[in-house]
PDB file of C-alpha atoms and ligand atoms in Angstrom:
ATOM      1  CA  MET A1223     -49.656  40.225-111.712  1.00 76.00           C
ATOM      2  CA  SER A1224     -48.580  42.734-114.363  1.00 92.00           C
ATOM      3  CA  TYR A1225     -49.784  42.328-117.814  1.00 97.00           C
ATOM      4  CA  ASP A1226     -47.503  40.344-120.303  1.00 97.00           C
ATOM      5  CA  LYS A1227     -47.815  42.067-123.736  1.00 98.00           C
ATOM      6  CA  GLU A1228     -46.374  38.845-125.219  1.00 98.00           C
ATOM      7  CA  ASN A1229     -49.175  36.735-124.128  1.00 98.00           C
ATOM      8  CA  ILE A1230     -50.984  34.434-126.858  1.00 98.00           C
ATOM      9  CA  PHE A1231     -54.275  36.555-126.717  1.00 98.00           C
ATOM     10  CA  ALA A1232     -52.403  39.887-127.064  1.00 98.00           C
ATOM     11  CA  LYS A1233     -50.711  38.627-130.064  1.00 98.00           C
ATOM     12  CA  ILE A1234     -54.060  37.626-131.433  1.00 98.00           C
ATOM     13  CA  ILE A1235     -55.481  41.150-130.689  1.00 98.00           C
ATOM     14  CA  ARG A1236     -52.543  42.463-132.696  1.00 98.00           C
ATOM     15  CA  GLY A1237     -53.064  40.252-135.635  1.00 98.00           C
ATOM     16  CA  GLU A1238     -49.681  38.529-135.159  1.00 98.00           C
ATOM     17  CA  ILE A1239     -51.192  35.056-134.565  1.00 98.00           C
ATOM     18  CA  PRO A1240     -54.466  34.066-136.505  1.00 98.00           C
ATOM     19  CA  CYS A1241     -57.729  32.965-135.083  1.00 98.00           C
ATOM     20  CA  ASP A1242     -60.876  31.802-136.338  1.00 98.00           C
ATOM     21  CA  LYS A1243     -63.078  34.967-135.454  1.00 98.00           C
ATOM     22  CA  ILE A1244     -66.517  34.951-134.469  1.00 98.00           C
ATOM     23  CA  TYR A1245     -67.065  38.629-133.444  1.00 98.00           C
ATOM     24  CA  GLU A1246     -65.188  41.980-133.066  1.00 98.00           C
ATOM     25  CA  ASP A1247     -66.060  45.328-131.975  1.00 98.00           C
ATOM     26  CA  ASP A1248     -64.294  48.405-130.308  1.00 98.00           C
ATOM     27  CA  TYR A1249     -64.285  46.558-126.860  1.00 98.00           C
ATOM     28  CA  ALA A1250     -64.142  42.800-127.571  1.00 98.00           C
ATOM     29  CA  LEU A1251     -62.779  40.113-129.755  1.00 98.00           C
ATOM     30  CA  SER A1252     -64.465  36.427-129.979  1.00 99.00           C
ATOM     31  CA  PHE A1253     -62.796  33.623-131.626  1.00 99.00           C
ATOM     32  CA  GLU A1254     -63.054  29.700-131.554  1.00 98.00           C
ATOM     33  CA  ASP A1255     -60.926  28.122-128.852  1.00 98.00           C
ATOM     34  CA  ILE A1256     -58.134  25.973-130.401  1.00 98.00           C
ATOM     35  CA  ARG A1257     -58.978  23.070-128.109  1.00 98.00           C
ATOM     36  CA  PRO A1258     -62.797  22.966-127.777  1.00 98.00           C
ATOM     37  CA  GLN A1259     -63.993  21.338-124.805  1.00 96.00           C
ATOM     38  CA  ALA A1260     -67.655  21.238-126.170  1.00 97.00           C
ATOM     39  CA  PRO A1261     -69.358  21.276-129.628  1.00 98.00           C
ATOM     40  CA  SER A1262     -69.374  25.134-129.457  1.00 98.00           C
ATOM     41  CA  HIS A1263     -66.343  26.637-127.543  1.00 98.00           C
ATOM     42  CA  ALA A1264     -65.773  30.371-128.077  1.00 98.00           C
ATOM     43  CA  LEU A1265     -63.591  32.713-126.371  1.00 99.00           C
ATOM     44  CA  ILE A1266     -64.412  36.454-125.549  1.00 98.00           C
ATOM     45  CA  ILE A1267     -61.496  38.762-124.768  1.00 98.00           C
ATOM     46  CA  PRO A1268     -61.642  42.542-124.046  1.00 98.00           C
ATOM     47  CA  LYS A1269     -59.427  44.480-126.382  1.00 98.00           C
ATOM     48  CA  GLY A1270     -57.761  46.105-123.429  1.00 98.00           C
ATOM     49  CA  GLU A1271     -54.824  44.838-121.381  1.00 98.00           C
ATOM     50  CA  TYR A1272     -56.254  43.020-118.398  1.00 98.00           C
ATOM     51  CA  THR A1273     -55.091  39.842-116.769  1.00 98.00           C
ATOM     52  CA  ASP A1274     -58.386  38.605-115.357  1.00 98.00           C
ATOM     53  CA  VAL A1275     -61.822  39.517-113.886  1.00 98.00           C
ATOM     54  CA  ASN A1276     -60.319  41.364-110.797  1.00 98.00           C
ATOM     55  CA  ASP A1277     -58.021  43.522-112.892  1.00 98.00           C
ATOM     56  CA  PHE A1278     -60.774  44.379-115.406  1.00 98.00           C
ATOM     57  CA  SER A1279     -63.280  45.207-112.887  1.00 98.00           C
ATOM     58  CA  ALA A1280     -60.774  47.344-110.845  1.00 98.00           C
ATOM     59  CA  ASN A1281     -59.250  49.186-113.808  1.00 98.00           C
ATOM     60  CA  ALA A1282     -61.319  49.112-117.066  1.00 98.00           C
ATOM     61  CA  SER A1283     -63.529  52.174-117.603  1.00 98.00           C
ATOM     62  CA  ASN A1284     -67.237  51.799-117.505  1.00 98.00           C
ATOM     63  CA  GLU A1285     -67.530  51.918-121.190  1.00 98.00           C
ATOM     64  CA  GLU A1286     -65.109  49.176-121.689  1.00 98.00           C
ATOM     65  CA  ILE A1287     -67.059  46.946-118.964  1.00 98.00           C
ATOM     66  CA  VAL A1288     -70.315  47.443-120.587  1.00 98.00           C
ATOM     67  CA  GLY A1289     -69.013  46.949-124.080  1.00 98.00           C
ATOM     68  CA  PHE A1290     -67.307  43.779-122.961  1.00 98.00           C
ATOM     69  CA  ASN A1291     -70.340  42.294-121.335  1.00 98.00           C
ATOM     70  CA  ARG A1292     -72.696  43.312-124.210  1.00 98.00           C
ATOM     71  CA  ALA A1293     -70.456  41.457-126.500  1.00 98.00           C
ATOM     72  CA  ILE A1294     -70.792  38.240-124.706  1.00 98.00           C
ATOM     73  CA  ALA A1295     -74.593  38.133-125.200  1.00 98.00           C
ATOM     74  CA  ILE A1296     -74.046  39.308-128.829  1.00 98.00           C
ATOM     75  CA  VAL A1297     -71.734  36.363-129.496  1.00 98.00           C
ATOM     76  CA  ALA A1298     -74.070  33.865-127.772  1.00 98.00           C
ATOM     77  CA  ASP A1299     -76.842  35.291-130.095  1.00 98.00           C
ATOM     78  CA  LYS A1300     -74.626  35.110-133.142  1.00 98.00           C
ATOM     79  CA  LEU A1301     -73.778  31.544-132.346  1.00 98.00           C
ATOM     80  CA  GLY A1302     -77.478  30.635-131.900  1.00 98.00           C
ATOM     81  CA  ILE A1303     -76.856  29.147-128.392  1.00 98.00           C
ATOM     82  CA  SER A1304     -78.802  31.567-126.268  1.00 98.00           C
ATOM     83  CA  GLU A1305     -82.403  30.557-125.523  1.00 97.00           C
ATOM     84  CA  GLN A1306     -83.355  34.111-127.064  1.00 98.00           C
ATOM     85  CA  SER A1307     -81.573  33.132-130.315  1.00 98.00           C
ATOM     86  CA  GLY A1308     -83.264  29.658-130.406  1.00 98.00           C
ATOM     87  CA  GLY A1309     -80.480  27.665-128.799  1.00 98.00           C
ATOM     88  CA  ASN A1310     -80.298  25.467-125.828  1.00 98.00           C
ATOM     89  CA  GLY A1311     -78.274  27.805-123.631  1.00 98.00           C
ATOM     90  CA  TYR A1312     -74.658  27.923-122.705  1.00 98.00           C
ATOM     91  CA  ARG A1313     -72.103  28.001-119.758  1.00 98.00           C
ATOM     92  CA  LEU A1314     -69.746  31.157-119.182  1.00 98.00           C
ATOM     93  CA  ILE A1315     -66.506  30.579-117.337  1.00 98.00           C
ATOM     94  CA  ALA A1316     -63.706  32.988-116.599  1.00 98.00           C
ATOM     95  CA  ASN A1317     -60.799  31.458-114.798  1.00 98.00           C
ATOM     96  CA  ALA A1318     -58.569  33.566-112.554  1.00 97.00           C
ATOM     97  CA  GLY A1319     -55.623  32.727-110.776  1.00 92.00           C
ATOM     98  CA  LYS A1320     -53.648  29.312-110.071  1.00 91.00           C
ATOM     99  CA  ASP A1321     -56.479  27.384-108.467  1.00 94.00           C
ATOM    100  CA  SER A1322     -58.583  28.072-111.439  1.00 95.00           C
ATOM    101  CA  HIS A1323     -56.168  26.668-113.962  1.00 94.00           C
ATOM    102  CA  GLN A1324     -55.888  29.982-115.860  1.00 97.00           C
ATOM    103  CA  GLU A1325     -53.319  29.479-118.635  1.00 97.00           C
ATOM    104  CA  VAL A1326     -53.465  32.563-120.702  1.00 98.00           C
ATOM    105  CA  PRO A1327     -52.991  35.856-118.574  1.00 98.00           C
ATOM    106  CA  HIS A1328     -55.318  37.977-120.584  1.00 98.00           C
ATOM    107  CA  LEU A1329     -58.883  38.196-119.291  1.00 98.00           C
ATOM    108  CA  HIS A1330     -61.167  35.734-121.060  1.00 98.00           C
ATOM    109  CA  PHE A1331     -64.416  34.169-121.002  1.00 98.00           C
ATOM    110  CA  HIS A1332     -65.106  30.678-122.322  1.00 98.00           C
ATOM    111  CA  LEU A1333     -68.610  30.193-123.834  1.00 98.00           C
ATOM    112  CA  LEU A1334     -69.538  26.511-123.991  1.00 98.00           C
ATOM    113  CA  ALA A1335     -72.526  24.986-125.661  1.00 98.00           C
ATOM    114  CA  GLY A1336     -73.988  22.445-127.986  1.00 98.00           C
ATOM    115  CA  ARG A1337     -74.479  19.452-125.534  1.00 97.00           C
ATOM    116  CA  PRO A1338     -75.801  19.015-121.945  1.00 96.00           C
ATOM    117  CA  LEU A1339     -72.691  20.272-119.905  1.00 96.00           C
ATOM    118  CA  GLY A1340     -73.240  18.401-116.921  1.00 91.00           C
ATOM    119  CA  PRO A1341     -72.150  19.582-113.345  1.00 90.00           C
ATOM    120  CA  MET A1342     -70.425  22.828-113.219  1.00 86.00           C
ATOM    121  CA  VAL A1343     -67.235  21.345-111.935  1.00 85.00           C
ATOM    122  CA  LEU A1344     -65.569  17.737-111.655  1.00 77.00           C
ATOM    123  CA  ALA A1345     -67.407  15.987-108.803  1.00 71.00           C
ATOM    124  CA  GLU A1346     -64.917  15.392-105.982  1.00 71.00           C
ATOM    125  CA  LYS A1347     -65.620  14.689-102.359  1.00 70.00           C
ATOM    126  CA  ILE A1348     -65.149  17.938-100.589  1.00 67.00           C
ATOM    127  CA  LYS A1349     -64.831  17.914 -96.804  1.00 70.00           C
ATOM    128  CA  LEU A1350     -67.630  20.278 -95.410  1.00 68.00           C
ATOM    129  CA  LYS A1351     -66.659  22.039 -92.019  1.00 62.00           C
TER     130      LYS A1351
HETATM  131  P1  LIG B 810     -57.546  29.148-119.491  1.00 52.10           P
HETATM  132  O1  LIG B 810     -56.965  27.805-119.147  1.00 52.10           O
HETATM  133  O2  LIG B 810     -56.574  30.199-119.460  1.00 52.10           O
HETATM  134  O3  LIG B 810     -58.842  29.584-118.950  1.00 52.10           O
HETATM  135  O4  LIG B 810     -58.027  29.059-121.067  1.00 52.10           O
HETATM  136  C1  LIG B 810     -57.186  29.207-122.262  1.00 52.10           C
HETATM  137  C2  LIG B 810     -57.704  28.642-123.366  1.00 52.10           C
HETATM  138  O5  LIG B 810     -57.051  29.325-124.398  1.00 52.10           O
HETATM  139  C3  LIG B 810     -57.778  27.293-123.385  1.00 52.10           C
HETATM  140  O6  LIG B 810     -58.895  26.683-123.640  1.00 52.10           O
HETATM  141  C4  LIG B 810     -57.002  26.958-124.766  1.00 52.10           C
HETATM  142  O7  LIG B 810     -57.337  26.004-125.486  1.00 52.10           O
HETATM  143  C5  LIG B 810     -57.033  28.447-125.637  1.00 52.10           C
HETATM  144  N1  LIG B 810     -55.985  28.628-126.349  1.00 52.10           N
HETATM  145  C6  LIG B 810     -54.572  28.661-125.944  1.00 52.10           C
HETATM  146  N2  LIG B 810     -53.718  28.954-127.030  1.00 52.10           N
HETATM  147  C7  LIG B 810     -54.586  29.382-128.027  1.00 52.10           C
HETATM  148  C8  LIG B 810     -54.434  30.068-129.317  1.00 52.10           C
HETATM  149  O8  LIG B 810     -53.430  30.117-129.669  1.00 52.10           O
HETATM  150  N3  LIG B 810     -55.477  30.053-130.053  1.00 52.10           N
HETATM  151  C9  LIG B 810     -56.834  29.816-129.639  1.00 52.10           C
HETATM  152  N4  LIG B 810     -57.741  30.093-130.441  1.00 52.10           N
HETATM  153  N5  LIG B 810     -57.168  29.428-128.429  1.00 52.10           N
HETATM  154  C10 LIG B 810     -55.999  29.156-127.579  1.00 52.10           C
END
């Protein structure tokens, strides 16, 4: 999938659309999800133009990858949800591709916290081979 420069998160990075900013550095931007799924629901996106984890992993520089990954923990500490910052922990989710229900085609991690989050995915009967 080629990168769509008009996706909503590209517009947020360019400042064309506002966001409730949590954190920003050279590599990452974090802001509140507009439709929170938990008491704390932050999004963390790289500044570079990457569609998903695979694109980022294959094409980002080591500096970008390290910077982005460090930003995730910085945000978790800043929000006070990491155990290291006195919180009860969090769940980190990155959707990629149609089965995952990825809506916005710019890599983003969801950082969810603030209540017991239950099972990782909706329980559904899965046919085991
Ligand atoms: P996805 O389904 O792609 O993993 O998640 C996209 C997320 O972006 C959703 O949780 C959705 O609520 C959030 N989102 C979509 N548009 C906007 C927006 O304009 N601003 C903010 N802050 N979040 C958005």
